[in-house]
PDB file of C-alpha atoms and ligand atoms in Angstrom:
ATOM      1  CA  MET A   1     -80.260 -80.413   3.835  1.00 54.00           C
ATOM      2  CA  SER A   2     -77.351 -80.687   1.412  1.00 73.00           C
ATOM      3  CA  THR A   3     -77.028 -77.936  -1.178  1.00 91.00           C
ATOM      4  CA  LEU A   4     -79.019 -78.332  -4.369  1.00 96.00           C
ATOM      5  CA  ARG A   5     -77.029 -79.417  -7.408  1.00 98.00           C
ATOM      6  CA  VAL A   6     -78.192 -77.495 -10.446  1.00 98.00           C
ATOM      7  CA  THR A   7     -77.266 -77.942 -14.119  1.00 98.00           C
ATOM      8  CA  VAL A   8     -78.065 -74.988 -16.393  1.00 98.00           C
ATOM      9  CA  TRP A   9     -78.541 -76.240 -19.958  1.00 98.00           C
ATOM     10  CA  ASN A  10     -78.406 -73.759 -22.824  1.00 98.00           C
ATOM     11  CA  GLU A  11     -78.596 -74.399 -26.528  1.00 98.00           C
ATOM     12  CA  GLY A  12     -75.975 -71.625 -26.822  1.00 96.00           C
ATOM     13  CA  ARG A  13     -76.430 -70.877 -30.520  1.00 96.00           C
ATOM     14  CA  HIS A  14     -77.736 -67.286 -30.484  1.00 96.00           C
ATOM     15  CA  GLU A  15     -74.703 -66.243 -28.472  1.00 94.00           C
ATOM     16  CA  LYS A  16     -72.406 -67.672 -31.164  1.00 93.00           C
ATOM     17  CA  LYS A  17     -74.251 -66.282 -34.192  1.00 93.00           C
ATOM     18  CA  ASN A  18     -75.744 -62.950 -33.230  1.00 96.00           C
ATOM     19  CA  PRO A  19     -73.557 -59.988 -32.162  1.00 96.00           C
ATOM     20  CA  ALA A  20     -76.536 -58.322 -30.466  1.00 96.00           C
ATOM     21  CA  VAL A  21     -76.936 -61.360 -28.212  1.00 97.00           C
ATOM     22  CA  GLN A  22     -73.173 -61.617 -27.638  1.00 97.00           C
ATOM     23  CA  LYS A  23     -73.241 -58.059 -26.384  1.00 97.00           C
ATOM     24  CA  VAL A  24     -75.895 -58.836 -23.768  1.00 97.00           C
ATOM     25  CA  TYR A  25     -74.597 -62.314 -22.848  1.00 97.00           C
ATOM     26  CA  PRO A  26     -70.902 -62.494 -23.837  1.00 97.00           C
ATOM     27  CA  GLN A  27     -70.470 -65.819 -22.037  1.00 97.00           C
ATOM     28  CA  GLY A  28     -73.948 -67.113 -22.774  1.00 97.00           C
ATOM     29  CA  MET A  29     -77.218 -66.898 -20.894  1.00 98.00           C
ATOM     30  CA  HIS A  30     -76.371 -70.058 -18.963  1.00 98.00           C
ATOM     31  CA  THR A  31     -73.374 -68.332 -17.372  1.00 98.00           C
ATOM     32  CA  VAL A  32     -75.450 -65.418 -16.073  1.00 98.00           C
ATOM     33  CA  ILE A  33     -78.123 -67.755 -14.688  1.00 98.00           C
ATOM     34  CA  ALA A  34     -75.492 -70.051 -13.157  1.00 98.00           C
ATOM     35  CA  GLN A  35     -73.633 -67.189 -11.476  1.00 98.00           C
ATOM     36  CA  ALA A  36     -76.845 -65.837  -9.936  1.00 98.00           C
ATOM     37  CA  LEU A  37     -77.596 -69.266  -8.428  1.00 98.00           C
ATOM     38  CA  GLN A  38     -74.004 -69.795  -7.275  1.00 98.00           C
ATOM     39  CA  ALA A  39     -74.201 -66.481  -5.437  1.00 98.00           C
ATOM     40  CA  GLN A  40     -77.058 -68.000  -3.419  1.00 97.00           C
ATOM     41  CA  GLY A  41     -74.907 -70.945  -2.347  1.00 96.00           C
ATOM     42  CA  LEU A  42     -76.137 -73.556  -4.808  1.00 98.00           C
ATOM     43  CA  THR A  43     -73.811 -76.013  -6.547  1.00 98.00           C
ATOM     44  CA  VAL A  44     -74.142 -75.153 -10.223  1.00 98.00           C
ATOM     45  CA  GLY A  45     -72.765 -76.633 -13.427  1.00 98.00           C
ATOM     46  CA  THR A  46     -73.554 -75.800 -17.053  1.00 98.00           C
ATOM     47  CA  ALA A  47     -74.113 -77.852 -20.201  1.00 98.00           C
ATOM     48  CA  THR A  48     -74.667 -76.873 -23.837  1.00 98.00           C
ATOM     49  CA  LEU A  49     -75.987 -78.447 -27.015  1.00 98.00           C
ATOM     50  CA  ASP A  50     -72.635 -78.705 -28.792  1.00 97.00           C
ATOM     51  CA  GLU A  51     -70.946 -80.730 -26.048  1.00 98.00           C
ATOM     52  CA  PRO A  52     -70.842 -84.533 -26.395  1.00 98.00           C
ATOM     53  CA  GLU A  53     -74.257 -85.895 -25.366  1.00 98.00           C
ATOM     54  CA  HIS A  54     -75.272 -82.215 -25.108  1.00 98.00           C
ATOM     55  CA  GLY A  55     -73.386 -82.160 -21.808  1.00 98.00           C
ATOM     56  CA  LEU A  56     -76.120 -84.314 -20.270  1.00 98.00           C
ATOM     57  CA  THR A  57     -74.373 -87.627 -19.687  1.00 98.00           C
ATOM     58  CA  GLU A  58     -75.825 -90.229 -17.325  1.00 98.00           C
ATOM     59  CA  ALA A  59     -73.193 -89.186 -14.794  1.00 98.00           C
ATOM     60  CA  VAL A  60     -74.127 -85.492 -15.001  1.00 98.00           C
ATOM     61  CA  LEU A  61     -77.859 -86.153 -14.754  1.00 98.00           C
ATOM     62  CA  ASN A  62     -77.425 -88.568 -11.865  1.00 97.00           C
ATOM     63  CA  GLN A  63     -75.725 -85.778  -9.945  1.00 97.00           C
ATOM     64  CA  THR A  64     -78.310 -83.148 -10.905  1.00 98.00           C
ATOM     65  CA  ASP A  65     -81.189 -82.288  -8.567  1.00 98.00           C
ATOM     66  CA  VAL A  66     -82.534 -79.551 -10.839  1.00 98.00           C
ATOM     67  CA  LEU A  67     -82.056 -79.051 -14.577  1.00 98.00           C
ATOM     68  CA  ILE A  68     -82.736 -75.629 -16.122  1.00 99.00           C
ATOM     69  CA  TRP A  69     -83.504 -75.611 -19.867  1.00 99.00           C
ATOM     70  CA  TRP A  70     -83.146 -72.768 -22.407  1.00 98.00           C
ATOM     71  CA  GLY A  71     -83.425 -73.565 -26.127  1.00 98.00           C
ATOM     72  CA  HIS A  72     -84.835 -71.937 -29.260  1.00 98.00           C
ATOM     73  CA  LEU A  73     -83.093 -72.333 -32.639  1.00 97.00           C
ATOM     74  CA  ALA A  74     -82.106 -75.956 -32.436  1.00 98.00           C
ATOM     75  CA  HIS A  75     -84.775 -77.939 -30.579  1.00 98.00           C
ATOM     76  CA  GLY A  76     -84.660 -80.456 -33.437  1.00 98.00           C
ATOM     77  CA  GLU A  77     -80.937 -81.089 -32.922  1.00 98.00           C
ATOM     78  CA  VAL A  78     -81.449 -82.391 -29.393  1.00 98.00           C
ATOM     79  CA  GLN A  79     -81.078 -86.163 -29.675  1.00 98.00           C
ATOM     80  CA  ASP A  80     -84.111 -88.211 -28.714  1.00 98.00           C
ATOM     81  CA  GLU A  81     -81.894 -90.470 -26.616  1.00 98.00           C
ATOM     82  CA  ILE A  82     -80.938 -87.524 -24.420  1.00 98.00           C
ATOM     83  CA  VAL A  83     -84.548 -86.313 -24.245  1.00 98.00           C
ATOM     84  CA  ASN A  84     -85.598 -89.771 -23.056  1.00 98.00           C
ATOM     85  CA  ARG A  85     -82.802 -89.762 -20.486  1.00 98.00           C
ATOM     86  CA  VAL A  86     -83.910 -86.387 -19.084  1.00 98.00           C
ATOM     87  CA  HIS A  87     -87.557 -87.503 -19.159  1.00 98.00           C
ATOM     88  CA  ALA A  88     -86.752 -90.613 -17.120  1.00 98.00           C
ATOM     89  CA  ARG A  89     -84.843 -88.537 -14.553  1.00 98.00           C
ATOM     90  CA  VAL A  90     -87.773 -86.118 -14.190  1.00 98.00           C
ATOM     91  CA  LEU A  91     -90.212 -88.983 -13.608  1.00 96.00           C
ATOM     92  CA  ASP A  92     -87.748 -90.311 -11.027  1.00 95.00           C
ATOM     93  CA  GLY A  93     -87.715 -87.015  -9.139  1.00 96.00           C
ATOM     94  CA  MET A  94     -85.265 -84.593 -10.806  1.00 97.00           C
ATOM     95  CA  GLY A  95     -86.664 -81.045 -10.932  1.00 98.00           C
ATOM     96  CA  LEU A  96     -86.939 -79.227 -14.265  1.00 98.00           C
ATOM     97  CA  VAL A  97     -87.192 -75.465 -14.849  1.00 99.00           C
ATOM     98  CA  VAL A  98     -88.062 -74.595 -18.463  1.00 99.00           C
ATOM     99  CA  LEU A  99     -87.396 -71.020 -19.557  1.00 98.00           C
ATOM    100  CA  HIS A 100     -88.909 -68.871 -22.314  1.00 98.00           C
ATOM    101  CA  SER A 101     -88.603 -70.486 -25.780  1.00 98.00           C
ATOM    102  CA  GLY A 102     -87.982 -73.823 -24.083  1.00 98.00           C
ATOM    103  CA  HIS A 103     -91.774 -74.130 -24.414  1.00 98.00           C
ATOM    104  CA  PHE A 104     -91.086 -75.771 -27.796  1.00 98.00           C
ATOM    105  CA  SER A 105     -88.321 -78.073 -26.570  1.00 98.00           C
ATOM    106  CA  LYS A 106     -88.754 -81.801 -27.090  1.00 98.00           C
ATOM    107  CA  ILE A 107     -88.512 -82.442 -23.363  1.00 98.00           C
ATOM    108  CA  PHE A 108     -91.247 -79.936 -22.431  1.00 98.00           C
ATOM    109  CA  GLN A 109     -93.582 -81.146 -25.193  1.00 98.00           C
ATOM    110  CA  LYS A 110     -93.006 -84.759 -24.129  1.00 98.00           C
ATOM    111  CA  LEU A 111     -93.786 -83.961 -20.509  1.00 98.00           C
ATOM    112  CA  MET A 112     -96.851 -81.857 -21.358  1.00 98.00           C
ATOM    113  CA  GLY A 113     -98.289 -84.039 -24.130  1.00 98.00           C
ATOM    114  CA  THR A 114     -99.569 -81.017 -26.086  1.00 98.00           C
ATOM    115  CA  THR A 115     -98.128 -78.785 -28.832  1.00 98.00           C
ATOM    116  CA  CYS A 116     -97.098 -76.022 -26.353  1.00 98.00           C
ATOM    117  CA  ASN A 117     -97.759 -73.547 -29.178  1.00 98.00           C
ATOM    118  CA  LEU A 118     -98.472 -69.862 -28.493  1.00 98.00           C
ATOM    119  CA  LYS A 119     -98.593 -66.380 -30.051  1.00 98.00           C
ATOM    120  CA  TRP A 120     -95.526 -64.120 -30.131  1.00 98.00           C
ATOM    121  CA  ARG A 121     -94.403 -60.661 -31.201  1.00 98.00           C
ATOM    122  CA  GLU A 122     -91.047 -58.883 -31.004  1.00 98.00           C
ATOM    123  CA  ALA A 123     -92.030 -55.262 -30.368  1.00 98.00           C
ATOM    124  CA  ASN A 124     -90.006 -54.187 -27.323  1.00 97.00           C
ATOM    125  CA  GLU A 125     -93.069 -54.314 -25.094  1.00 98.00           C
ATOM    126  CA  LYS A 126     -93.332 -53.779 -21.377  1.00 98.00           C
ATOM    127  CA  GLU A 127     -94.308 -56.974 -19.543  1.00 98.00           C
ATOM    128  CA  ARG A 128     -96.098 -56.823 -16.187  1.00 98.00           C
ATOM    129  CA  ILE A 129     -95.944 -60.149 -14.367  1.00 98.00           C
ATOM    130  CA  TRP A 130     -98.739 -60.596 -11.829  1.00 98.00           C
ATOM    131  CA  VAL A 131     -98.556 -63.033  -8.938  1.00 98.00           C
ATOM    132  CA  VAL A 132    -101.847 -64.941  -9.021  1.00 98.00           C
ATOM    133  CA  ASP A 133    -100.927 -67.617  -6.437  1.00 98.00           C
ATOM    134  CA  PRO A 134     -99.253 -65.634  -3.638  1.00 98.00           C
ATOM    135  CA  GLY A 135     -99.068 -68.688  -1.355  1.00 98.00           C
ATOM    136  CA  HIS A 136     -96.928 -70.640  -3.808  1.00 98.00           C
ATOM    137  CA  PRO A 137     -93.230 -70.986  -2.865  1.00 98.00           C
ATOM    138  CA  VAL A 138     -92.118 -69.774  -6.321  1.00 98.00           C
ATOM    139  CA  ALA A 139     -93.730 -66.379  -5.589  1.00 98.00           C
ATOM    140  CA  GLU A 140     -91.810 -65.854  -2.336  1.00 98.00           C
ATOM    141  CA  GLY A 141     -90.287 -62.387  -2.043  1.00 97.00           C
ATOM    142  CA  ILE A 142     -92.028 -61.098  -5.165  1.00 97.00           C
ATOM    143  CA  GLY A 143     -94.566 -58.304  -4.613  1.00 96.00           C
ATOM    144  CA  GLU A 144     -98.008 -58.281  -6.178  1.00 98.00           C
ATOM    145  CA  TYR A 145     -96.328 -57.863  -9.541  1.00 98.00           C
ATOM    146  CA  PHE A 146     -93.067 -56.846 -11.182  1.00 98.00           C
ATOM    147  CA  GLU A 147     -92.267 -55.395 -14.576  1.00 98.00           C
ATOM    148  CA  ILE A 148     -89.745 -56.059 -17.317  1.00 98.00           C
ATOM    149  CA  GLU A 149     -89.290 -52.897 -19.345  1.00 98.00           C
ATOM    150  CA  HIS A 150     -88.627 -54.567 -22.694  1.00 98.00           C
ATOM    151  CA  GLU A 151     -89.449 -58.133 -23.657  1.00 98.00           C
ATOM    152  CA  GLU A 152     -90.762 -60.261 -26.467  1.00 98.00           C
ATOM    153  CA  MET A 153     -94.522 -60.849 -26.158  1.00 98.00           C
ATOM    154  CA  TYR A 154     -95.934 -64.342 -25.680  1.00 98.00           C
ATOM    155  CA  GLY A 155     -99.731 -64.472 -25.856  1.00 98.00           C
ATOM    156  CA  GLU A 156    -102.618 -66.847 -25.248  1.00 98.00           C
ATOM    157  CA  HIS A 157    -103.668 -69.230 -26.250  1.00 98.00           C
ATOM    158  CA  PHE A 158    -100.760 -71.258 -24.828  1.00 98.00           C
ATOM    159  CA  ASP A 159    -101.471 -74.910 -25.645  1.00 98.00           C
ATOM    160  CA  ILE A 160    -100.475 -76.552 -22.369  1.00 98.00           C
ATOM    161  CA  PRO A 161    -102.390 -78.790 -19.975  1.00 98.00           C
ATOM    162  CA  ALA A 162    -103.955 -76.803 -17.124  1.00 98.00           C
ATOM    163  CA  PRO A 163    -101.097 -76.289 -14.657  1.00 98.00           C
ATOM    164  CA  ASP A 164    -101.296 -77.871 -11.195  1.00 98.00           C
ATOM    165  CA  SER A 165    -100.629 -74.335  -9.965  1.00 98.00           C
ATOM    166  CA  LEU A 166    -100.679 -71.156 -12.020  1.00 98.00           C
ATOM    167  CA  VAL A 167     -98.321 -68.772 -10.221  1.00 98.00           C
ATOM    168  CA  PHE A 168     -97.818 -65.881 -12.666  1.00 98.00           C
ATOM    169  CA  VAL A 169     -99.865 -64.232 -15.394  1.00 98.00           C
ATOM    170  CA  SER A 170     -98.207 -61.718 -17.729  1.00 98.00           C
ATOM    171  CA  TRP A 171     -99.820 -58.634 -19.207  1.00 98.00           C
ATOM    172  CA  PHE A 172     -98.152 -56.971 -22.193  1.00 98.00           C
ATOM    173  CA  ALA A 173     -98.366 -53.353 -23.275  1.00 98.00           C
ATOM    174  CA  GLY A 174     -99.977 -54.434 -26.545  1.00 98.00           C
ATOM    175  CA  GLY A 175    -102.873 -55.994 -24.641  1.00 98.00           C
ATOM    176  CA  ASP A 176    -102.044 -59.703 -24.754  1.00 98.00           C
ATOM    177  CA  VAL A 177    -101.937 -61.887 -21.661  1.00 98.00           C
ATOM    178  CA  PHE A 178    -100.080 -65.145 -20.967  1.00 98.00           C
ATOM    179  CA  ARG A 179     -99.833 -67.839 -18.288  1.00 98.00           C
ATOM    180  CA  SER A 180     -96.186 -67.162 -17.556  1.00 98.00           C
ATOM    181  CA  GLY A 181     -95.499 -69.212 -14.422  1.00 98.00           C
ATOM    182  CA  CYS A 182     -96.840 -72.767 -14.523  1.00 99.00           C
ATOM    183  CA  ALA A 183     -96.148 -75.531 -12.003  1.00 98.00           C
ATOM    184  CA  TYR A 184     -96.577 -79.244 -12.736  1.00 98.00           C
ATOM    185  CA  HIS A 185     -95.955 -82.641 -11.202  1.00 98.00           C
ATOM    186  CA  ARG A 186     -94.965 -85.555 -13.447  1.00 97.00           C
ATOM    187  CA  GLY A 187     -94.204 -88.873 -11.762  1.00 95.00           C
ATOM    188  CA  ARG A 188     -92.044 -88.035  -8.725  1.00 96.00           C
ATOM    189  CA  GLY A 189     -90.681 -84.903 -10.400  1.00 97.00           C
ATOM    190  CA  LYS A 190     -91.712 -81.270 -10.427  1.00 98.00           C
ATOM    191  CA  ILE A 191     -91.599 -78.903 -13.384  1.00 98.00           C
ATOM    192  CA  PHE A 192     -91.814 -75.110 -13.492  1.00 98.00           C
ATOM    193  CA  TYR A 193     -92.231 -73.171 -16.731  1.00 99.00           C
ATOM    194  CA  PHE A 194     -91.202 -69.480 -16.535  1.00 99.00           C
ATOM    195  CA  ARG A 195     -91.773 -67.299 -19.573  1.00 98.00           C
ATOM    196  CA  PRO A 196     -89.308 -64.356 -19.633  1.00 98.00           C
ATOM    197  CA  GLY A 197     -85.892 -64.459 -21.241  1.00 98.00           C
ATOM    198  CA  HIS A 198     -85.746 -63.470 -24.902  1.00 98.00           C
ATOM    199  CA  GLU A 199     -82.099 -63.581 -25.951  1.00 98.00           C
ATOM    200  CA  THR A 200     -81.709 -59.937 -27.025  1.00 98.00           C
ATOM    201  CA  TYR A 201     -82.855 -58.476 -23.685  1.00 98.00           C
ATOM    202  CA  PRO A 202     -80.929 -58.405 -20.386  1.00 98.00           C
ATOM    203  CA  THR A 203     -83.816 -60.155 -18.630  1.00 98.00           C
ATOM    204  CA  TYR A 204     -81.697 -62.715 -16.769  1.00 98.00           C
ATOM    205  CA  TYR A 205     -79.740 -59.932 -15.034  1.00 98.00           C
ATOM    206  CA  GLN A 206     -82.937 -58.537 -13.458  1.00 98.00           C
ATOM    207  CA  PRO A 207     -83.124 -59.259  -9.706  1.00 98.00           C
ATOM    208  CA  GLU A 208     -86.823 -60.233  -9.702  1.00 98.00           C
ATOM    209  CA  VAL A 209     -86.256 -62.673 -12.561  1.00 98.00           C
ATOM    210  CA  GLN A 210     -83.253 -64.176 -10.782  1.00 98.00           C
ATOM    211  CA  ARG A 211     -85.355 -64.473  -7.616  1.00 98.00           C
ATOM    212  CA  VAL A 212     -88.123 -66.342  -9.430  1.00 98.00           C
ATOM    213  CA  ILE A 213     -85.598 -68.740 -10.983  1.00 98.00           C
ATOM    214  CA  LEU A 214     -84.020 -69.330  -7.543  1.00 98.00           C
ATOM    215  CA  ASN A 215     -87.464 -69.955  -6.009  1.00 98.00           C
ATOM    216  CA  ALA A 216     -88.377 -72.280  -8.865  1.00 98.00           C
ATOM    217  CA  VAL A 217     -85.127 -74.233  -8.480  1.00 98.00           C
ATOM    218  CA  ARG A 218     -85.782 -74.643  -4.757  1.00 98.00           C
ATOM    219  CA  TRP A 219     -89.393 -75.706  -5.342  1.00 98.00           C
ATOM    220  CA  VAL A 220     -88.728 -78.273  -8.068  1.00 98.00           C
ATOM    221  CA  GLY A 221     -85.632 -79.448  -6.175  1.00 97.00           C
ATOM    222  CA  GLN A 222     -87.488 -80.347  -2.991  1.00 94.00           C
ATOM    223  CA  PRO A 223     -87.113 -83.990  -2.003  1.00 86.00           C
ATOM    224  CA  SER A 224     -89.669 -85.866  -4.034  1.00 82.00           C
ATOM    225  CA  GLY A 225     -90.950 -88.401  -1.529  1.00 86.00           C
ATOM    226  CA  ALA A 226     -90.616 -92.146  -1.352  1.00 90.00           C
ATOM    227  CA  LYS A 227     -88.724 -94.403  -3.738  1.00 88.00           C
ATOM    228  CA  VAL A 228     -91.124 -96.529  -5.774  1.00 88.00           C
ATOM    229  CA  THR A 229     -90.900 -99.809  -7.665  1.00 90.00           C
ATOM    230  CA  PHE A 230     -93.055-101.168 -10.478  1.00 92.00           C
ATOM    231  CA  GLY A 231     -93.841-104.468 -12.091  1.00 96.00           C
ATOM    232  CA  HIS A 232     -94.474-108.086 -11.189  1.00 96.00           C
ATOM    233  CA  ARG A 233     -94.838-108.716  -7.433  1.00 94.00           C
ATOM    234  CA  PRO A 234     -94.959-112.490  -7.028  1.00 93.00           C
ATOM    235  CA  GLN A 235     -94.587-112.560  -3.251  1.00 93.00           C
ATOM    236  CA  PRO A 236     -97.484-111.038  -1.279  1.00 94.00           C
ATOM    237  CA  LEU A 237     -96.649-109.361   2.013  1.00 95.00           C
ATOM    238  CA  GLU A 238     -99.241-111.466   3.855  1.00 95.00           C
ATOM    239  CA  PRO A 239     -99.953-115.153   3.307  1.00 94.00           C
ATOM    240  CA  LEU A 240    -102.891-115.604   0.950  1.00 93.00           C
ATOM    241  CA  SER A 241    -105.495-118.269   1.607  1.00 87.00           C
ATOM    242  CA  THR A 242    -105.840-120.685  -1.284  1.00 79.00           C
ATOM    243  CA  THR A 243    -109.124-122.189  -0.046  1.00 73.00           C
TER     244      THR A 243
HETATM  245 ZN1   ZN B   1     -87.716 -65.283 -27.607  1.00 61.76          ZN
END
């Protein structure tokens, strides 16, 4: 199998505006995520909101097997034309991994068809992420659970369609719980939503988090079956009797 071609998309605004975020991610979250995947032998590029066409030209997307999406401050600035382009690629088989506050991105809402709203709290809480589908490929190499010492809390209810597979459930020190690893199929494409990754915490440096993202990339990037066609089919495969 040829190596997976991954594009890590990051809005990239927190890193420009907030010194606390710059300190944790001096070259942006996308760089840390990209380097972790490159170290595993994947072919990885990056794209950000402020590039022409948000860095997601037809050419880039056509050479992308898996797109990773991180956004928060500027979901509304993502052009609908680009959202539609990504949407079409997902339905045609491109994998999509949506991280953290990407739950409110136009592309995730469009693919889910719900508000994707949730509860949140920034209180430096411990997060314990439980594997609830140990047979799922995205859980490979993860124990029964792992912990992130400090994270933002996301809590239920999370307004998403029931996932095809629920792989992780998070418990937070304040008592909230959250469906934090959700797998979907849309058209010929696969989607994985993974919750952790608030911009002020070094979450994307954590080995377990990097392992989950790698697993998710491999799962959504699996070959997505047969090519399909749609529309008018004037010629039947077998002769049809007209009597
Ligand atoms: Zn956040």
